[in-house]
PDB file of C-alpha atoms in Angstrom:
ATOM      1  CA  MET A   1     -16.227  -3.568  23.816  1.00  0.00           C
ATOM      2  CA  LYS A   2     -13.396  -5.883  23.715  1.00  0.00           C
ATOM      3  CA  HIS A   3     -13.017  -5.467  19.929  1.00  0.00           C
ATOM      4  CA  ARG A   4     -12.698  -1.442  20.403  1.00  0.00           C
ATOM      5  CA  SER A   5     -10.485  -2.066  23.566  1.00  0.00           C
ATOM      6  CA  LEU A   6      -8.094  -4.083  21.628  1.00  0.00           C
ATOM      7  CA  TYR A   7      -8.387  -1.903  18.414  1.00  0.00           C
ATOM      8  CA  ASP A   8      -8.016   1.346  20.478  1.00  0.00           C
ATOM      9  CA  ARG A   9      -4.719  -0.252  22.258  1.00  0.00           C
ATOM     10  CA  MET A  10      -3.242  -1.018  19.014  1.00  0.00           C
ATOM     11  CA  ILE A  11      -3.259   2.269  17.454  1.00  0.00           C
ATOM     12  CA  PRO A  12      -0.981   4.314  20.057  1.00  0.00           C
ATOM     13  CA  VAL A  13       1.466   1.290  19.994  1.00  0.00           C
ATOM     14  CA  ILE A  14       2.016   1.384  16.471  1.00  0.00           C
ATOM     15  CA  PHE A  15       2.124   4.967  16.146  1.00  0.00           C
ATOM     16  CA  ALA A  16       4.767   5.057  18.927  1.00  0.00           C
ATOM     17  CA  CYS A  17       6.848   2.155  16.938  1.00  0.00           C
ATOM     18  CA  ILE A  18       6.752   4.582  13.782  1.00  0.00           C
ATOM     19  CA  LEU A  19       8.090   7.642  16.039  1.00  0.00           C
ATOM     20  CA  VAL A  20      10.802   5.204  17.177  1.00  0.00           C
ATOM     21  CA  SER A  21      11.643   4.021  13.696  1.00  0.00           C
ATOM     22  CA  MET A  22      11.856   7.536  12.312  1.00  0.00           C
ATOM     23  CA  ALA A  23      13.952   8.652  15.211  1.00  0.00           C
ATOM     24  CA  THR A  24      16.211   5.826  14.700  1.00  0.00           C
ATOM     25  CA  GLY A  25      16.450   6.505  11.035  1.00  0.00           C
ATOM     26  CA  SER A  26      17.089  10.209  11.524  1.00  0.00           C
ATOM     27  CA  PHE A  27      20.426   9.430  13.077  1.00  0.00           C
ATOM     28  CA  TRP A  28      21.546   5.876  11.413  1.00  0.00           C
ATOM     29  CA  ASP A  29      19.683   5.862   7.804  1.00  0.00           C
ATOM     30  CA  LEU A  30      22.751   5.660   5.905  1.00  0.00           C
ATOM     31  CA  SER A  31      24.660   3.188   8.228  1.00  0.00           C
ATOM     32  CA  ILE A  32      21.697   0.847   8.408  1.00  0.00           C
ATOM     33  CA  SER A  33      21.291   1.157   4.594  1.00  0.00           C
ATOM     34  CA  TYR A  34      24.918   0.375   3.890  1.00  0.00           C
ATOM     35  CA  ALA A  35      24.760  -2.689   6.565  1.00  0.00           C
ATOM     36  CA  LEU A  36      21.816  -4.301   4.614  1.00  0.00           C
ATOM     37  CA  LEU A  37      22.662  -3.434   1.075  1.00  0.00           C
ATOM     38  CA  ASN A  38      22.347  -6.225  -1.459  1.00  0.00           C
ATOM     39  CA  GLN A  39      21.205  -5.160  -4.869  1.00  0.00           C
ATOM     40  CA  GLU A  40      21.186  -8.743  -6.381  1.00  0.00           C
ATOM     41  CA  SER A  41      19.032 -10.198  -3.740  1.00  0.00           C
ATOM     42  CA  LEU A  42      16.558 -12.427  -5.350  1.00  0.00           C
ATOM     43  CA  PRO A  43      13.705 -12.058  -2.740  1.00  0.00           C
ATOM     44  CA  ALA A  44      14.160  -8.386  -2.668  1.00  0.00           C
ATOM     45  CA  LEU A  45      13.668  -8.399  -6.531  1.00  0.00           C
ATOM     46  CA  LEU A  46      10.678 -10.561  -6.172  1.00  0.00           C
ATOM     47  CA  ALA A  47       9.192  -8.194  -3.526  1.00  0.00           C
ATOM     48  CA  ALA A  48       9.946  -5.052  -5.815  1.00  0.00           C
ATOM     49  CA  GLY A  49       7.852  -6.888  -8.511  1.00  0.00           C
ATOM     50  CA  TYR A  50       4.930  -7.955  -6.134  1.00  0.00           C
ATOM     51  CA  GLY A  51       5.138  -5.579  -3.069  1.00  0.00           C
ATOM     52  CA  SER A  52       2.650  -3.299  -4.512  1.00  0.00           C
ATOM     53  CA  MET A  53       0.065  -5.893  -5.419  1.00  0.00           C
ATOM     54  CA  PRO A  54      -2.154  -5.428  -2.273  1.00  0.00           C
ATOM     55  CA  ASN A  55      -2.949  -2.256  -3.509  1.00  0.00           C
ATOM     56  CA  TYR A  56      -3.890  -3.256  -7.057  1.00  0.00           C
ATOM     57  CA  LEU A  57      -5.754  -6.066  -5.813  1.00  0.00           C
ATOM     58  CA  LEU A  58      -7.771  -3.778  -3.199  1.00  0.00           C
ATOM     59  CA  GLY A  59      -8.614  -1.799  -6.409  1.00  0.00           C
ATOM     60  CA  VAL A  60      -9.850  -4.980  -8.118  1.00  0.00           C
ATOM     61  CA  ILE A  61     -11.987  -5.779  -4.986  1.00  0.00           C
ATOM     62  CA  CYS A  62     -13.578  -2.190  -5.266  1.00  0.00           C
ATOM     63  CA  GLY A  63     -14.480  -2.595  -8.617  1.00  0.00           C
ATOM     64  CA  TYR A  64     -15.864  -5.869  -7.981  1.00  0.00           C
ATOM     65  CA  LEU A  65     -17.907  -4.472  -4.995  1.00  0.00           C
ATOM     66  CA  LEU A  66     -19.241  -1.668  -7.299  1.00  0.00           C
ATOM     67  CA  ILE A  67     -20.332  -4.283  -9.752  1.00  0.00           C
ATOM     68  CA  ARG A  68     -21.790  -6.511  -7.156  1.00  0.00           C
ATOM     69  CA  ARG A  69     -23.798  -3.520  -5.475  1.00  0.00           C
ATOM     70  CA  ALA A  70     -25.466  -2.351  -8.680  1.00  0.00           C
ATOM     71  CA  GLU A  71     -29.257  -2.718  -8.403  1.00  0.00           C
ATOM     72  CA  PRO A  72     -30.990  -4.148 -11.862  1.00  0.00           C
ATOM     73  CA  SER A  73     -34.221  -2.184 -10.377  1.00  0.00           C
ATOM     74  CA  SER A  74     -32.361   1.110 -10.458  1.00  0.00           C
ATOM     75  CA  PRO A  75     -32.595   3.544 -13.419  1.00  0.00           C
ATOM     76  CA  PRO A  76     -30.752   1.977 -16.487  1.00  0.00           C
ATOM     77  CA  LEU A  77     -28.001   4.697 -16.687  1.00  0.00           C
ATOM     78  CA  GLN A  78     -27.377   4.532 -13.186  1.00  0.00           C
ATOM     79  CA  TYR A  79     -27.019   0.629 -13.168  1.00  0.00           C
ATOM     80  CA  TYR A  80     -24.983   0.256 -16.209  1.00  0.00           C
ATOM     81  CA  GLY A  81     -22.862   3.098 -15.184  1.00  0.00           C
ATOM     82  CA  ARG A  82     -22.016   1.666 -12.149  1.00  0.00           C
ATOM     83  CA  VAL A  83     -21.438  -1.942 -13.740  1.00  0.00           C
ATOM     84  CA  VAL A  84     -19.038  -0.332 -16.491  1.00  0.00           C
ATOM     85  CA  PHE A  85     -17.239   1.919 -14.068  1.00  0.00           C
ATOM     86  CA  GLY A  86     -16.755  -1.055 -11.907  1.00  0.00           C
ATOM     87  CA  GLY A  87     -15.663  -3.349 -14.636  1.00  0.00           C
ATOM     88  CA  LEU A  88     -13.091  -0.538 -15.819  1.00  0.00           C
ATOM     89  CA  VAL A  89     -11.665  -0.238 -12.308  1.00  0.00           C
ATOM     90  CA  LEU A  90     -11.467  -4.079 -11.811  1.00  0.00           C
ATOM     91  CA  ALA A  91      -9.662  -4.753 -15.096  1.00  0.00           C
ATOM     92  CA  GLY A  92      -7.605  -1.620 -15.113  1.00  0.00           C
ATOM     93  CA  CYS A  93      -6.064  -2.505 -11.523  1.00  0.00           C
ATOM     94  CA  ALA A  94      -5.766  -6.095 -12.732  1.00  0.00           C
ATOM     95  CA  PHE A  95      -3.799  -4.992 -15.859  1.00  0.00           C
ATOM     96  CA  TYR A  96      -1.558  -2.560 -14.282  1.00  0.00           C
ATOM     97  CA  GLY A  97      -0.813  -4.831 -11.285  1.00  0.00           C
ATOM     98  CA  GLY A  98       0.665  -7.214 -13.802  1.00  0.00           C
ATOM     99  CA  TYR A  99       2.073  -4.843 -15.992  1.00  0.00           C
ATOM    100  CA  ASP A 100       3.799  -3.035 -13.201  1.00  0.00           C
ATOM    101  CA  THR A 101       5.687  -6.333 -12.367  1.00  0.00           C
ATOM    102  CA  CYS A 102       7.675  -6.079 -15.548  1.00  0.00           C
ATOM    103  CA  HIS A 103       9.093  -2.806 -14.436  1.00  0.00           C
ATOM    104  CA  TYR A 104      11.137  -4.723 -11.600  1.00  0.00           C
ATOM    105  CA  ILE A 105      11.315  -8.251 -13.054  1.00  0.00           C
ATOM    106  CA  THR A 106      12.708  -7.523 -16.283  1.00  0.00           C
ATOM    107  CA  GLU A 107      13.221 -11.107 -17.194  1.00  0.00           C
ATOM    108  CA  MET A 108       9.499 -11.960 -17.023  1.00  0.00           C
ATOM    109  CA  PRO A 109       7.493 -11.734 -20.096  1.00  0.00           C
ATOM    110  CA  ARG A 110       5.035  -9.306 -20.179  1.00  0.00           C
ATOM    111  CA  GLY A 111       2.076 -11.237 -21.482  1.00  0.00           C
ATOM    112  CA  LEU A 112       2.823 -13.546 -18.452  1.00  0.00           C
ATOM    113  CA  ALA A 113       3.217 -10.912 -16.066  1.00  0.00           C
ATOM    114  CA  ILE A 114      -0.154  -9.194 -17.213  1.00  0.00           C
ATOM    115  CA  GLY A 115      -1.939 -13.124 -17.184  1.00  0.00           C
ATOM    116  CA  LEU A 116      -0.576 -13.282 -13.593  1.00  0.00           C
ATOM    117  CA  GLY A 117      -2.130  -9.846 -12.709  1.00  0.00           C
ATOM    118  CA  PHE A 118      -5.663 -11.081 -14.032  1.00  0.00           C
ATOM    119  CA  GLY A 119      -5.170 -14.373 -12.266  1.00  0.00           C
ATOM    120  CA  PHE A 120      -4.588 -12.605  -8.799  1.00  0.00           C
ATOM    121  CA  ALA A 121      -7.536 -10.472  -9.722  1.00  0.00           C
ATOM    122  CA  VAL A 122      -9.850 -13.585 -10.231  1.00  0.00           C
ATOM    123  CA  LEU A 123      -8.494 -14.935  -6.745  1.00  0.00           C
ATOM    124  CA  ALA A 124      -9.244 -11.479  -5.156  1.00  0.00           C
ATOM    125  CA  CYS A 125     -12.891 -11.490  -6.522  1.00  0.00           C
ATOM    126  CA  LEU A 126     -13.402 -14.966  -5.520  1.00  0.00           C
ATOM    127  CA  PHE A 127     -12.258 -14.249  -1.890  1.00  0.00           C
ATOM    128  CA  ALA A 128     -14.325 -11.229  -1.691  1.00  0.00           C
ATOM    129  CA  GLU A 129     -17.346 -13.134  -3.077  1.00  0.00           C
ATOM    130  CA  TRP A 130     -16.839 -15.898  -0.361  1.00  0.00           C
ATOM    131  CA  ALA A 131     -16.019 -13.825   2.560  1.00  0.00           C
ATOM    132  CA  LEU A 132     -18.888 -11.395   2.089  1.00  0.00           C
ATOM    133  CA  ARG A 133     -21.649 -13.579   0.944  1.00  0.00           C
ATOM    134  CA  ASP A 134     -23.524 -13.388   4.288  1.00  0.00           C
ATOM    135  CA  ALA A 135     -22.654  -9.855   4.894  1.00  0.00           C
ATOM    136  CA  SER A 136     -25.568  -7.165   5.020  1.00  0.00           C
ATOM    137  CA  ASP A 137     -25.943  -4.776   2.200  1.00  0.00           C
ATOM    138  CA  ALA A 138     -25.316  -1.863   4.606  1.00  0.00           C
ATOM    139  CA  ALA A 139     -21.923  -3.548   5.757  1.00  0.00           C
ATOM    140  CA  VAL A 140     -20.906  -4.014   2.337  1.00  0.00           C
ATOM    141  CA  ALA A 141     -21.800  -0.349   1.646  1.00  0.00           C
ATOM    142  CA  ARG A 142     -19.885   0.920   4.461  1.00  0.00           C
ATOM    143  CA  LEU A 143     -16.789  -1.405   3.768  1.00  0.00           C
ATOM    144  CA  LEU A 144     -16.714  -0.110   0.125  1.00  0.00           C
ATOM    145  CA  LYS A 145     -16.244   3.501   1.243  1.00  0.00           C
ATOM    146  CA  ILE A 146     -13.441   2.402   3.673  1.00  0.00           C
ATOM    147  CA  LEU A 147     -11.705   0.519   0.973  1.00  0.00           C
ATOM    148  CA  ILE A 148     -12.060   3.143  -1.586  1.00  0.00           C
ATOM    149  CA  LEU A 149     -10.373   5.475   0.648  1.00  0.00           C
ATOM    150  CA  ILE A 150      -7.513   3.153   1.899  1.00  0.00           C
ATOM    151  CA  ALA A 151      -6.884   2.336  -1.953  1.00  0.00           C
ATOM    152  CA  LEU A 152      -6.515   6.161  -3.117  1.00  0.00           C
ATOM    153  CA  GLY A 153      -5.517   8.152  -0.286  1.00  0.00           C
ATOM    154  CA  PRO A 154      -2.261   6.883   0.659  1.00  0.00           C
ATOM    155  CA  THR A 155      -1.096   6.596  -3.086  1.00  0.00           C
ATOM    156  CA  ILE A 156      -1.921  10.265  -3.797  1.00  0.00           C
ATOM    157  CA  LEU A 157      -0.561  11.563  -0.607  1.00  0.00           C
ATOM    158  CA  THR A 158       2.593   9.570  -1.261  1.00  0.00           C
ATOM    159  CA  HIS A 159       3.284  10.872  -4.781  1.00  0.00           C
ATOM    160  CA  LEU A 160       2.305  14.381  -3.458  1.00  0.00           C
ATOM    161  CA  VAL A 161       5.292  14.372  -1.215  1.00  0.00           C
ATOM    162  CA  LYS A 162       7.538  12.289  -3.190  1.00  0.00           C
ATOM    163  CA  ILE A 163       8.199  14.495  -6.323  1.00  0.00           C
ATOM    164  CA  PRO A 164       9.052  17.620  -4.613  1.00  0.00           C
ATOM    165  CA  TRP A 165      10.998  16.157  -1.860  1.00  0.00           C
ATOM    166  CA  ALA A 166      13.473  14.863  -4.415  1.00  0.00           C
ATOM    167  CA  ARG A 167      15.598  12.666  -1.998  1.00  0.00           C
ATOM    168  CA  PRO A 168      18.383  10.667  -3.658  1.00  0.00           C
ATOM    169  CA  ARG A 169      17.900   6.779  -3.250  1.00  0.00           C
ATOM    170  CA  MET A 170      20.486   4.654  -1.802  1.00  0.00           C
ATOM    171  CA  ARG A 171      21.171   2.872  -5.220  1.00  0.00           C
ATOM    172  CA  LEU A 172      21.948   6.386  -6.674  1.00  0.00           C
ATOM    173  CA  LEU A 173      24.559   7.051  -3.870  1.00  0.00           C
ATOM    174  CA  VAL A 174      26.387   3.795  -4.513  1.00  0.00           C
ATOM    175  CA  SER A 175      26.396   4.115  -8.435  1.00  0.00           C
ATOM    176  CA  GLY A 176      28.555   5.377 -10.769  1.00  0.00           C
ATOM    177  CA  MET A 177      26.846   8.783 -10.654  1.00  0.00           C
ATOM    178  CA  GLY A 178      26.970   8.670  -6.700  1.00  0.00           C
ATOM    179  CA  GLN A 179      29.738  11.679  -6.811  1.00  0.00           C
ATOM    180  CA  MET A 180      27.336  13.821  -8.292  1.00  0.00           C
ATOM    181  CA  VAL A 181      24.794  13.799  -5.361  1.00  0.00           C
ATOM    182  CA  SER A 182      25.064  13.392  -1.640  1.00  0.00           C
ATOM    183  CA  PHE A 183      23.059  11.828   1.169  1.00  0.00           C
ATOM    184  CA  HIS A 184      20.013  13.871   2.399  1.00  0.00           C
ATOM    185  CA  PRO A 185      18.447  13.062   5.464  1.00  0.00           C
ATOM    186  CA  TRP A 186      14.587  13.209   5.191  1.00  0.00           C
ATOM    187  CA  TYR A 187      14.031  16.274   7.370  1.00  0.00           C
ATOM    188  CA  GLN A 188      15.936  18.177   4.373  1.00  0.00           C
ATOM    189  CA  PRO A 189      13.308  18.399   1.591  1.00  0.00           C
ATOM    190  CA  GLY A 190      14.269  19.435  -2.081  1.00  0.00           C
ATOM    191  CA  LEU A 191      17.248  19.536  -4.118  1.00  0.00           C
ATOM    192  CA  ALA A 192      18.338  23.014  -5.327  1.00  0.00           C
ATOM    193  CA  ASP A 193      20.098  21.457  -8.369  1.00  0.00           C
ATOM    194  CA  LYS A 194      17.372  18.954  -9.340  1.00  0.00           C
ATOM    195  CA  ALA A 195      16.976  20.025 -12.802  1.00  0.00           C
ATOM    196  CA  GLN A 196      20.723  20.252 -13.242  1.00  0.00           C
ATOM    197  CA  LEU A 197      21.069  16.773 -12.235  1.00  0.00           C
ATOM    198  CA  ILE A 198      18.429  15.314 -14.323  1.00  0.00           C
ATOM    199  CA  ALA A 199      19.857  17.197 -17.289  1.00  0.00           C
ATOM    200  CA  SER A 200      23.149  15.626 -16.539  1.00  0.00           C
ATOM    201  CA  GLY A 201      21.809  11.887 -16.762  1.00  0.00           C
ATOM    202  CA  ILE A 202      20.388  11.060 -13.463  1.00  0.00           C
ATOM    203  CA  PRO A 203      17.056   9.335 -13.684  1.00  0.00           C
ATOM    204  CA  LYS A 204      14.406  11.253 -12.384  1.00  0.00           C
ATOM    205  CA  ASP A 205      13.129   8.097 -10.528  1.00  0.00           C
ATOM    206  CA  ASP A 206      16.377   7.833  -8.515  1.00  0.00           C
ATOM    207  CA  LEU A 207      15.267  11.266  -7.102  1.00  0.00           C
ATOM    208  CA  LYS A 208      12.025   9.990  -5.422  1.00  0.00           C
ATOM    209  CA  SER A 209      13.186   8.195  -2.482  1.00  0.00           C
ATOM    210  CA  PHE A 210      10.860   9.784   0.214  1.00  0.00           C
ATOM    211  CA  PRO A 211       8.552   8.389   1.022  1.00  0.00           C
ATOM    212  CA  SER A 212       8.410   4.605  -0.170  1.00  0.00           C
ATOM    213  CA  GLY A 213       5.622   3.823  -2.972  1.00  0.00           C
ATOM    214  CA  HIS A 214       5.877   0.212  -2.678  1.00  0.00           C
ATOM    215  CA  THR A 215       5.554   0.498   1.158  1.00  0.00           C
ATOM    216  CA  THR A 216       2.484   2.495   0.770  1.00  0.00           C
ATOM    217  CA  ALA A 217       0.829   0.302  -1.456  1.00  0.00           C
ATOM    218  CA  ALA A 218       1.969  -2.880   0.582  1.00  0.00           C
ATOM    219  CA  ALA A 219       0.483  -1.476   3.687  1.00  0.00           C
ATOM    220  CA  THR A 220      -2.984  -1.536   2.056  1.00  0.00           C
ATOM    221  CA  ALA A 221      -2.928  -5.063   3.104  1.00  0.00           C
ATOM    222  CA  LEU A 222      -4.115  -3.815   6.231  1.00  0.00           C
ATOM    223  CA  SER A 223      -7.548  -3.386   4.805  1.00  0.00           C
ATOM    224  CA  LEU A 224      -8.099  -7.128   5.073  1.00  0.00           C
ATOM    225  CA  TYR A 225      -9.059  -6.207   8.654  1.00  0.00           C
ATOM    226  CA  TYR A 226     -11.989  -4.392   7.524  1.00  0.00           C
ATOM    227  CA  ILE A 227     -12.887  -7.022   5.016  1.00  0.00           C
ATOM    228  CA  ALA A 228     -12.672  -9.465   7.839  1.00  0.00           C
ATOM    229  CA  SER A 229     -14.700  -7.432  10.262  1.00  0.00           C
ATOM    230  CA  ALA A 230     -17.581  -7.155   7.587  1.00  0.00           C
ATOM    231  CA  SER A 231     -17.540 -11.042   6.970  1.00  0.00           C
ATOM    232  CA  PRO A 232     -19.504 -13.359   9.469  1.00  0.00           C
ATOM    233  CA  LEU A 233     -17.357 -15.940   8.451  1.00  0.00           C
ATOM    234  CA  LEU A 234     -14.019 -14.230   9.141  1.00  0.00           C
ATOM    235  CA  ARG A 235     -15.024 -11.848  11.917  1.00  0.00           C
ATOM    236  CA  SER A 236     -13.369 -13.856  14.543  1.00  0.00           C
ATOM    237  CA  ARG A 237     -10.111 -13.865  12.773  1.00  0.00           C
ATOM    238  CA  ARG A 238      -9.836 -10.233  11.803  1.00  0.00           C
ATOM    239  CA  TYR A 239      -6.864  -9.502  13.798  1.00  0.00           C
ATOM    240  CA  GLN A 240      -5.003 -12.553  12.293  1.00  0.00           C
ATOM    241  CA  PHE A 241      -5.621 -10.639   8.784  1.00  0.00           C
ATOM    242  CA  PHE A 242      -4.310  -7.417  10.298  1.00  0.00           C
ATOM    243  CA  PHE A 243      -1.182  -8.823  11.560  1.00  0.00           C
ATOM    244  CA  GLY A 244      -0.466 -10.893   8.200  1.00  0.00           C
ATOM    245  CA  GLY A 245      -1.053  -7.391   6.675  1.00  0.00           C
ATOM    246  CA  LEU A 246       1.495  -6.051   8.903  1.00  0.00           C
ATOM    247  CA  LEU A 247       3.983  -8.736   8.319  1.00  0.00           C
ATOM    248  CA  TRP A 248       3.570  -8.344   4.547  1.00  0.00           C
ATOM    249  CA  THR A 249       4.127  -4.686   4.928  1.00  0.00           C
ATOM    250  CA  LEU A 250       7.281  -5.172   7.135  1.00  0.00           C
ATOM    251  CA  LEU A 251       8.743  -7.620   4.664  1.00  0.00           C
ATOM    252  CA  VAL A 252       8.457  -5.553   1.638  1.00  0.00           C
ATOM    253  CA  ALA A 253       9.764  -2.447   3.628  1.00  0.00           C
ATOM    254  CA  LEU A 254      12.954  -4.488   4.435  1.00  0.00           C
ATOM    255  CA  SER A 255      13.308  -5.673   0.771  1.00  0.00           C
ATOM    256  CA  ARG A 256      13.040  -1.761  -0.304  1.00  0.00           C
ATOM    257  CA  ILE A 257      16.183  -1.114   2.095  1.00  0.00           C
ATOM    258  CA  ILE A 258      18.218  -4.207   1.049  1.00  0.00           C
ATOM    259  CA  ILE A 259      17.764  -3.314  -2.615  1.00  0.00           C
ATOM    260  CA  GLY A 260      18.790   0.098  -2.164  1.00  0.00           C
ATOM    261  CA  ALA A 261      15.560   1.694  -3.348  1.00  0.00           C
ATOM    262  CA  HIS A 262      14.889   3.075   0.091  1.00  0.00           C
ATOM    263  CA  PHE A 263      16.187   4.299   3.629  1.00  0.00           C
ATOM    264  CA  LEU A 264      14.470   3.140   6.780  1.00  0.00           C
ATOM    265  CA  THR A 265      12.781   6.781   7.343  1.00  0.00           C
ATOM    266  CA  ASP A 266      11.278   6.200   3.711  1.00  0.00           C
ATOM    267  CA  VAL A 267       9.636   3.176   4.577  1.00  0.00           C
ATOM    268  CA  THR A 268       8.566   4.223   7.945  1.00  0.00           C
ATOM    269  CA  ALA A 269       7.025   7.277   6.559  1.00  0.00           C
ATOM    270  CA  ALA A 270       5.042   5.562   3.995  1.00  0.00           C
ATOM    271  CA  PHE A 271       3.765   3.144   6.481  1.00  0.00           C
ATOM    272  CA  ALA A 272       2.627   5.923   8.613  1.00  0.00           C
ATOM    273  CA  ILE A 273       1.017   7.560   5.830  1.00  0.00           C
ATOM    274  CA  THR A 274      -1.008   4.414   4.922  1.00  0.00           C
ATOM    275  CA  PHE A 275      -1.675   3.463   8.565  1.00  0.00           C
ATOM    276  CA  THR A 276      -3.078   6.938   9.277  1.00  0.00           C
ATOM    277  CA  VAL A 277      -5.483   6.722   6.307  1.00  0.00           C
ATOM    278  CA  PHE A 278      -6.451   3.147   7.712  1.00  0.00           C
ATOM    279  CA  VAL A 279      -7.261   4.724  11.033  1.00  0.00           C
ATOM    280  CA  VAL A 280      -9.119   7.801   9.866  1.00  0.00           C
ATOM    281  CA  GLY A 281     -11.004   5.797   7.235  1.00  0.00           C
ATOM    282  CA  GLY A 282     -12.151   3.431  10.051  1.00  0.00           C
ATOM    283  CA  LYS A 283     -13.392   6.404  12.321  1.00  0.00           C
ATOM    284  CA  LEU A 284     -14.861   8.558   9.629  1.00  0.00           C
ATOM    285  CA  TYR A 285     -17.021   5.416   8.231  1.00  0.00           C
ATOM    286  CA  ARG A 286     -17.606   4.095  11.749  1.00  0.00           C
ATOM    287  CA  ALA A 287     -15.922   0.623  10.755  1.00  0.00           C
ATOM    288  CA  ASP A 288     -16.889  -0.725  14.450  1.00  0.00           C
ATOM    289  CA  LEU A 289     -20.414  -1.137  12.864  1.00  0.00           C
ATOM    290  CA  LEU A 290     -19.175  -3.535  10.524  1.00  0.00           C
ATOM    291  CA  LEU A 291     -19.129  -6.067  13.242  1.00  0.00           C
ATOM    292  CA  SER A 292     -23.070  -5.770  13.936  1.00  0.00           C
ATOM    293  CA  GLU A 293     -24.457  -4.600  10.755  1.00  0.00           C
TER     294      GLU A 293
END
């Protein structure tokens, strides 16, 4: 009861903070971005390279758990199918987690970035194995469903919104092409002259400000709460993992504003998407039972 009471108290408080942040940005988005803008910030550049890593590592853990749960006694096609599929998910997320870094930290050799991606993936698998070694099969099965939803849901929703919304980024407004576009508040979706702007040389990516993909991905670090809940070793520290994931999200969100990639409402909306999926996934698959299974 204590766990449910604290969990239930956190949810409305966080959603209230989201509403306050969206309201603040609705009035002062541009002013806040001008005040914080520093496109040469090294910490912000590093956050751009590794801010999304929790989402890739969550995919790695999902792939690992698919392999781990494959039953040798099951039909060969089912067993090897799960092992192969889990392995492809694991390797693919590890590869793209490293490869994606090169897009933002251009000085890093691609081989090193991909190698680091696989290194982080190994650490994620070792952590999952250690944390869940005493967890029941029922708890791991329940956890896997929740993690898959958190790994895929927010990213899909964010990109479904991002492309048609076509909000110009702050860095575009302060660039040499800034005179071609104007600031658009988040509640005015779409650009009538989007095709014309792209044809004139504005990169498509500079018209994808709302919501923030990096923040969406960073917020999947909240899933550590569910992993800890399923772990007899970490159960008592589950809220430490939750607030650790929340702190990571806030730092990445701040870095996206500093570097001129997003506005306050962009990162707030992105966090709202992931947090909503986090809550819905927990309710849908009865995450409270992870503590007793």
